[in-house]
């Protein structure tokens, strides 16, 4: 049995395409190359923030050509709401020590920055060699805390986005592209 690309029957049924599969793929390859060069000789642990970041991570690591490791954290800040509450809880923690290691946090999207600020402060107590941030999307119009993002895929407008890992009430993470939904379209 052969698997080919999935064609969504009606990809525009919900929202408008903001970033196509090809645009995302090209940018992920660029980020992977930069990360490979920047960390050559001392590969980092990529700390992925579930669940939204998992699609990005899966593609990003295959664009990196140095022997990195990966680990996962799951935190919750949104529940099923579409706005950040600023409340962060650790649902799942890392499975390995990061002491003395370079850490690269991989996120799907940064909004207010509260989630990331919390994660950085938490990881700093474990004495890593360094912590840097890689996010596919930067919705910087919503930022409430000061953050230095080291690797950014795309800066996106202050609109609700779904697909490529990003959800609407836990659905649409499997869209291969990223679409924008207007407020009145949110069920
Ligand atoms: C999203 C995203 C970040 C966070 C960013 O996760 O993955 O972790 O929100 O928001 P902030 O900058 O305002 O803190 P979400 O809570 O939606 O969980 P998910 O990845 O499981 O969808």
PDB file of C-alpha atoms and ligand atoms in Angstrom:
ATOM      1  CA  UNK A   1       0.000   0.000   0.000  1.00  0.00           C
ATOM      2  CA  UNK A   2       1.315   3.422  -0.934  1.00  0.00           C
ATOM      3  CA  UNK A   3       0.659   6.605   0.999  1.00  0.00           C
ATOM      4  CA  UNK A   4       0.458   9.842  -0.944  1.00  0.00           C
ATOM      5  CA  UNK A   5      -0.290  13.403   0.180  1.00  0.00           C
ATOM      6  CA  UNK A   6      -3.706  13.909   1.734  1.00  0.00           C
ATOM      7  CA  UNK A   7      -5.919  16.303  -0.183  1.00  0.00           C
ATOM      8  CA  UNK A   8      -8.356  18.084   2.067  1.00  0.00           C
ATOM      9  CA  UNK A   9     -11.732  17.927   0.409  1.00  0.00           C
ATOM     10  CA  UNK A  10     -12.404  21.579   1.072  1.00  0.00           C
ATOM     11  CA  UNK A  11      -9.428  23.257   2.711  1.00  0.00           C
ATOM     12  CA  UNK A  12     -11.135  26.655   2.650  1.00  0.00           C
ATOM     13  CA  UNK A  13     -14.198  25.401   4.482  1.00  0.00           C
ATOM     14  CA  UNK A  14     -12.891  27.036   7.627  1.00  0.00           C
ATOM     15  CA  UNK A  15     -10.801  30.192   7.347  1.00  0.00           C
ATOM     16  CA  UNK A  16      -8.407  31.429   4.675  1.00  0.00           C
ATOM     17  CA  UNK A  17      -4.959  30.013   3.969  1.00  0.00           C
ATOM     18  CA  UNK A  18      -2.279  32.247   5.504  1.00  0.00           C
ATOM     19  CA  UNK A  19       0.752  29.996   4.951  1.00  0.00           C
ATOM     20  CA  UNK A  20       0.829  27.195   2.409  1.00  0.00           C
ATOM     21  CA  UNK A  21       2.461  23.840   2.894  1.00  0.00           C
ATOM     22  CA  UNK A  22       5.301  24.891   0.578  1.00  0.00           C
ATOM     23  CA  UNK A  23       5.925  28.192   2.347  1.00  0.00           C
ATOM     24  CA  UNK A  24       6.104  26.405   5.678  1.00  0.00           C
ATOM     25  CA  UNK A  25       8.399  23.694   4.324  1.00  0.00           C
ATOM     26  CA  UNK A  26      10.859  26.214   2.830  1.00  0.00           C
ATOM     27  CA  UNK A  27      11.042  28.238   6.032  1.00  0.00           C
ATOM     28  CA  UNK A  28      11.467  25.154   8.232  1.00  0.00           C
ATOM     29  CA  UNK A  29      14.413  24.051   6.073  1.00  0.00           C
ATOM     30  CA  UNK A  30      16.026  27.501   6.479  1.00  0.00           C
ATOM     31  CA  UNK A  31      15.580  27.384  10.246  1.00  0.00           C
ATOM     32  CA  UNK A  32      17.006  23.864  10.383  1.00  0.00           C
ATOM     33  CA  UNK A  33      20.100  24.935   8.458  1.00  0.00           C
ATOM     34  CA  UNK A  34      20.684  27.930  10.731  1.00  0.00           C
ATOM     35  CA  UNK A  35      20.289  25.806  13.839  1.00  0.00           C
ATOM     36  CA  UNK A  36      22.704  23.199  12.434  1.00  0.00           C
ATOM     37  CA  UNK A  37      25.336  25.888  11.799  1.00  0.00           C
ATOM     38  CA  UNK A  38      24.832  27.745  15.082  1.00  0.00           C
ATOM     39  CA  UNK A  39      25.139  24.619  17.223  1.00  0.00           C
ATOM     40  CA  UNK A  40      27.733  22.704  15.182  1.00  0.00           C
ATOM     41  CA  UNK A  41      30.089  21.019  17.656  1.00  0.00           C
ATOM     42  CA  UNK A  42      27.703  21.211  20.622  1.00  0.00           C
ATOM     43  CA  UNK A  43      24.229  20.028  19.585  1.00  0.00           C
ATOM     44  CA  UNK A  44      21.312  21.096  21.785  1.00  0.00           C
ATOM     45  CA  UNK A  45      18.382  19.280  23.337  1.00  0.00           C
ATOM     46  CA  UNK A  46      15.261  20.473  21.552  1.00  0.00           C
ATOM     47  CA  UNK A  47      12.537  20.909  24.151  1.00  0.00           C
ATOM     48  CA  UNK A  48       9.201  20.728  22.438  1.00  0.00           C
ATOM     49  CA  UNK A  49       6.077  22.198  23.950  1.00  0.00           C
ATOM     50  CA  UNK A  50       3.120  19.916  23.296  1.00  0.00           C
ATOM     51  CA  UNK A  51       0.799  19.621  21.717  1.00  0.00           C
ATOM     52  CA  UNK A  52       0.815  22.383  19.114  1.00  0.00           C
ATOM     53  CA  UNK A  53       4.579  22.269  18.591  1.00  0.00           C
ATOM     54  CA  UNK A  54       4.748  18.611  17.633  1.00  0.00           C
ATOM     55  CA  UNK A  55       4.147  19.011  13.885  1.00  0.00           C
ATOM     56  CA  UNK A  56       6.762  21.769  13.636  1.00  0.00           C
ATOM     57  CA  UNK A  57       9.257  19.701  15.652  1.00  0.00           C
ATOM     58  CA  UNK A  58       8.795  16.647  13.462  1.00  0.00           C
ATOM     59  CA  UNK A  59       9.668  18.623  10.336  1.00  0.00           C
ATOM     60  CA  UNK A  60      12.341  20.816  11.965  1.00  0.00           C
ATOM     61  CA  UNK A  61      14.463  17.941  13.284  1.00  0.00           C
ATOM     62  CA  UNK A  62      14.637  16.417   9.804  1.00  0.00           C
ATOM     63  CA  UNK A  63      16.011  19.732   8.514  1.00  0.00           C
ATOM     64  CA  UNK A  64      18.801  19.657  11.143  1.00  0.00           C
ATOM     65  CA  UNK A  65      21.979  17.739  10.265  1.00  0.00           C
ATOM     66  CA  UNK A  66      23.745  17.592  13.641  1.00  0.00           C
ATOM     67  CA  UNK A  67      22.985  14.927  16.304  1.00  0.00           C
ATOM     68  CA  UNK A  68      20.432  16.710  18.473  1.00  0.00           C
ATOM     69  CA  UNK A  69      18.255  15.144  21.157  1.00  0.00           C
ATOM     70  CA  UNK A  70      14.570  15.853  21.747  1.00  0.00           C
ATOM     71  CA  UNK A  71      12.397  15.961  24.835  1.00  0.00           C
ATOM     72  CA  UNK A  72       8.881  17.098  25.595  1.00  0.00           C
ATOM     73  CA  UNK A  73       6.978  19.254  28.046  1.00  0.00           C
ATOM     74  CA  UNK A  74       3.275  19.740  28.114  1.00  0.00           C
ATOM     75  CA  UNK A  75       1.897  22.865  29.685  1.00  0.00           C
ATOM     76  CA  UNK A  76      -1.571  24.244  29.682  1.00  0.00           C
ATOM     77  CA  UNK A  77      -2.497  27.877  29.426  1.00  0.00           C
ATOM     78  CA  UNK A  78      -5.557  28.058  27.184  1.00  0.00           C
ATOM     79  CA  UNK A  79      -7.835  25.141  27.948  1.00  0.00           C
ATOM     80  CA  UNK A  80     -10.370  25.169  25.155  1.00  0.00           C
ATOM     81  CA  UNK A  81     -10.679  28.938  25.103  1.00  0.00           C
ATOM     82  CA  UNK A  82      -9.284  31.042  22.275  1.00  0.00           C
ATOM     83  CA  UNK A  83      -7.594  33.630  24.504  1.00  0.00           C
ATOM     84  CA  UNK A  84      -4.664  33.101  26.855  1.00  0.00           C
ATOM     85  CA  UNK A  85      -5.567  33.144  30.524  1.00  0.00           C
ATOM     86  CA  UNK A  86      -1.978  33.733  31.662  1.00  0.00           C
ATOM     87  CA  UNK A  87      -2.307  30.671  33.907  1.00  0.00           C
ATOM     88  CA  UNK A  88       0.408  28.074  33.231  1.00  0.00           C
ATOM     89  CA  UNK A  89       0.469  24.503  34.570  1.00  0.00           C
ATOM     90  CA  UNK A  90       3.023  21.750  33.850  1.00  0.00           C
ATOM     91  CA  UNK A  91       1.096  18.672  32.720  1.00  0.00           C
ATOM     92  CA  UNK A  92       4.156  16.631  31.624  1.00  0.00           C
ATOM     93  CA  UNK A  93       7.797  17.315  32.466  1.00  0.00           C
ATOM     94  CA  UNK A  94      11.078  16.491  30.685  1.00  0.00           C
ATOM     95  CA  UNK A  95      12.356  12.911  30.887  1.00  0.00           C
ATOM     96  CA  UNK A  96      16.057  13.819  31.078  1.00  0.00           C
ATOM     97  CA  UNK A  97      18.436  16.247  32.778  1.00  0.00           C
ATOM     98  CA  UNK A  98      19.368  19.420  30.893  1.00  0.00           C
ATOM     99  CA  UNK A  99      22.192  20.394  33.273  1.00  0.00           C
ATOM    100  CA  UNK A 100      25.178  21.678  31.303  1.00  0.00           C
ATOM    101  CA  UNK A 101      23.341  21.252  27.979  1.00  0.00           C
ATOM    102  CA  UNK A 102      22.286  23.753  25.355  1.00  0.00           C
ATOM    103  CA  UNK A 103      18.479  23.874  25.296  1.00  0.00           C
ATOM    104  CA  UNK A 104      16.460  25.034  22.312  1.00  0.00           C
ATOM    105  CA  UNK A 105      12.771  25.446  23.135  1.00  0.00           C
ATOM    106  CA  UNK A 106      10.569  24.689  20.122  1.00  0.00           C
ATOM    107  CA  UNK A 107       7.123  26.307  20.097  1.00  0.00           C
ATOM    108  CA  UNK A 108       4.402  26.550  17.494  1.00  0.00           C
ATOM    109  CA  UNK A 109       3.297  30.072  18.452  1.00  0.00           C
ATOM    110  CA  UNK A 110       4.159  32.804  20.935  1.00  0.00           C
ATOM    111  CA  UNK A 111       1.387  35.189  21.922  1.00  0.00           C
ATOM    112  CA  UNK A 112       1.456  36.987  25.249  1.00  0.00           C
ATOM    113  CA  UNK A 113       4.731  35.231  26.101  1.00  0.00           C
ATOM    114  CA  UNK A 114       3.509  34.129  29.537  1.00  0.00           C
ATOM    115  CA  UNK A 115       3.838  30.416  28.731  1.00  0.00           C
ATOM    116  CA  UNK A 116       7.382  30.785  27.453  1.00  0.00           C
ATOM    117  CA  UNK A 117       8.462  33.059  30.307  1.00  0.00           C
ATOM    118  CA  UNK A 118       7.258  30.462  32.761  1.00  0.00           C
ATOM    119  CA  UNK A 119       9.019  27.625  30.918  1.00  0.00           C
ATOM    120  CA  UNK A 120      12.300  29.566  30.674  1.00  0.00           C
ATOM    121  CA  UNK A 121      12.288  30.449  34.383  1.00  0.00           C
ATOM    122  CA  UNK A 122      11.506  26.846  35.257  1.00  0.00           C
ATOM    123  CA  UNK A 123      14.258  25.412  33.016  1.00  0.00           C
ATOM    124  CA  UNK A 124      16.841  27.940  34.260  1.00  0.00           C
ATOM    125  CA  UNK A 125      16.636  26.400  37.739  1.00  0.00           C
ATOM    126  CA  UNK A 126      18.014  23.170  36.180  1.00  0.00           C
ATOM    127  CA  UNK A 127      21.300  24.879  35.144  1.00  0.00           C
ATOM    128  CA  UNK A 128      21.435  24.371  31.368  1.00  0.00           C
ATOM    129  CA  UNK A 129      24.418  25.777  29.430  1.00  0.00           C
ATOM    130  CA  UNK A 130      22.087  28.051  27.472  1.00  0.00           C
ATOM    131  CA  UNK A 131      18.414  28.455  26.571  1.00  0.00           C
ATOM    132  CA  UNK A 132      17.262  29.734  23.196  1.00  0.00           C
ATOM    133  CA  UNK A 133      13.826  29.937  21.616  1.00  0.00           C
ATOM    134  CA  UNK A 134      12.628  28.723  18.238  1.00  0.00           C
ATOM    135  CA  UNK A 135       9.025  29.450  17.310  1.00  0.00           C
ATOM    136  CA  UNK A 136       7.291  28.842  14.018  1.00  0.00           C
ATOM    137  CA  UNK A 137       4.857  31.728  14.531  1.00  0.00           C
ATOM    138  CA  UNK A 138       5.266  35.009  16.382  1.00  0.00           C
ATOM    139  CA  UNK A 139       1.916  36.734  17.000  1.00  0.00           C
ATOM    140  CA  UNK A 140       3.763  39.657  18.524  1.00  0.00           C
ATOM    141  CA  UNK A 141       0.755  41.993  18.515  1.00  0.00           C
ATOM    142  CA  UNK A 142      -0.414  40.119  21.607  1.00  0.00           C
ATOM    143  CA  UNK A 143       2.876  40.231  23.522  1.00  0.00           C
ATOM    144  CA  UNK A 144       2.632  41.161  27.217  1.00  0.00           C
ATOM    145  CA  UNK A 145       6.118  40.186  28.438  1.00  0.00           C
ATOM    146  CA  UNK A 146       9.528  41.017  27.006  1.00  0.00           C
ATOM    147  CA  UNK A 147      11.101  38.035  25.214  1.00  0.00           C
ATOM    148  CA  UNK A 148      14.079  37.551  22.943  1.00  0.00           C
ATOM    149  CA  UNK A 149      13.134  35.070  20.222  1.00  0.00           C
ATOM    150  CA  UNK A 150      16.218  33.564  18.557  1.00  0.00           C
ATOM    151  CA  UNK A 151      14.579  31.752  15.613  1.00  0.00           C
ATOM    152  CA  UNK A 152      11.230  32.895  14.192  1.00  0.00           C
ATOM    153  CA  UNK A 153       9.507  31.268  11.236  1.00  0.00           C
ATOM    154  CA  UNK A 154       6.841  33.868  10.493  1.00  0.00           C
ATOM    155  CA  UNK A 155       5.417  36.951  12.173  1.00  0.00           C
ATOM    156  CA  UNK A 156       1.633  36.614  11.934  1.00  0.00           C
ATOM    157  CA  UNK A 157      -1.206  39.117  12.410  1.00  0.00           C
ATOM    158  CA  UNK A 158      -3.317  39.230  15.537  1.00  0.00           C
ATOM    159  CA  UNK A 159      -5.856  36.730  14.176  1.00  0.00           C
ATOM    160  CA  UNK A 160      -6.835  33.242  15.246  1.00  0.00           C
ATOM    161  CA  UNK A 161      -4.814  30.631  13.337  1.00  0.00           C
ATOM    162  CA  UNK A 162      -5.265  26.882  12.892  1.00  0.00           C
ATOM    163  CA  UNK A 163      -3.411  24.029  11.240  1.00  0.00           C
ATOM    164  CA  UNK A 164       0.124  22.588  11.211  1.00  0.00           C
ATOM    165  CA  UNK A 165      -0.245  21.742  14.907  1.00  0.00           C
ATOM    166  CA  UNK A 166      -2.415  24.694  15.929  1.00  0.00           C
ATOM    167  CA  UNK A 167      -5.903  23.852  17.095  1.00  0.00           C
ATOM    168  CA  UNK A 168      -9.394  25.157  17.450  1.00  0.00           C
ATOM    169  CA  UNK A 169     -10.844  23.331  20.464  1.00  0.00           C
ATOM    170  CA  UNK A 170      -8.355  20.472  19.815  1.00  0.00           C
ATOM    171  CA  UNK A 171      -9.267  20.030  16.135  1.00  0.00           C
ATOM    172  CA  UNK A 172      -7.619  21.045  12.826  1.00  0.00           C
ATOM    173  CA  UNK A 173      -4.052  20.347  14.079  1.00  0.00           C
ATOM    174  CA  UNK A 174      -3.687  17.996  11.104  1.00  0.00           C
ATOM    175  CA  UNK A 175      -4.243  20.639   8.418  1.00  0.00           C
ATOM    176  CA  UNK A 176      -1.019  20.733   6.342  1.00  0.00           C
ATOM    177  CA  UNK A 177      -1.253  24.536   5.951  1.00  0.00           C
ATOM    178  CA  UNK A 178      -1.976  27.378   8.386  1.00  0.00           C
ATOM    179  CA  UNK A 179      -5.300  29.179   8.022  1.00  0.00           C
ATOM    180  CA  UNK A 180      -6.713  32.331   9.596  1.00  0.00           C
ATOM    181  CA  UNK A 181     -10.205  32.288  11.079  1.00  0.00           C
ATOM    182  CA  UNK A 182     -12.130  35.495  11.605  1.00  0.00           C
ATOM    183  CA  UNK A 183     -13.823  35.901  14.996  1.00  0.00           C
ATOM    184  CA  UNK A 184     -17.291  35.494  13.495  1.00  0.00           C
ATOM    185  CA  UNK A 185     -16.252  32.129  11.974  1.00  0.00           C
ATOM    186  CA  UNK A 186     -15.229  30.654  15.345  1.00  0.00           C
ATOM    187  CA  UNK A 187     -18.008  28.221  16.279  1.00  0.00           C
TER     188      UNK A 187
HETATM  189  C1  LIG B   1      -0.139  27.702  22.772  1.00  0.00           C
HETATM  190  C2  LIG B   1       1.302  27.671  22.273  1.00  0.00           C
HETATM  191  C3  LIG B   1       2.087  28.205  23.414  1.00  0.00           C
HETATM  192  C4  LIG B   1       1.103  29.155  24.090  1.00  0.00           C
HETATM  193  C5  LIG B   1       1.476  30.560  23.718  1.00  0.00           C
HETATM  194  O1  LIG B   1      -0.379  26.519  23.451  1.00  0.00           O
HETATM  195  O2  LIG B   1       1.719  26.370  21.927  1.00  0.00           O
HETATM  196  O3  LIG B   1       2.491  27.193  24.319  1.00  0.00           O
HETATM  197  O4  LIG B   1      -0.194  28.848  23.617  1.00  0.00           O
HETATM  198  O5  LIG B   1       0.624  31.485  24.358  1.00  0.00           O
HETATM  199  P1  LIG B   1       1.194  32.686  25.222  1.00  0.00           P
HETATM  200  O6  LIG B   1       2.387  33.255  24.521  1.00  0.00           O
HETATM  201  O7  LIG B   1       0.030  33.647  25.289  1.00  0.00           O
HETATM  202  O8  LIG B   1       1.545  32.150  26.583  1.00  0.00           O
HETATM  203  P2  LIG B   1      -1.830  26.064  23.934  1.00  0.00           P
HETATM  204  O9  LIG B   1      -2.022  26.457  25.365  1.00  0.00           O
HETATM  205  O10 LIG B   1      -2.842  26.541  22.953  1.00  0.00           O
HETATM  206  O11 LIG B   1      -1.733  24.473  23.929  1.00  0.00           O
HETATM  207  P3  LIG B   1      -1.534  23.437  22.716  1.00  0.00           P
HETATM  208  O12 LIG B   1      -0.141  23.639  22.200  1.00  0.00           O
HETATM  209  O13 LIG B   1      -1.716  22.098  23.346  1.00  0.00           O
HETATM  210  O14 LIG B   1      -2.582  23.737  21.666  1.00  0.00           O
END
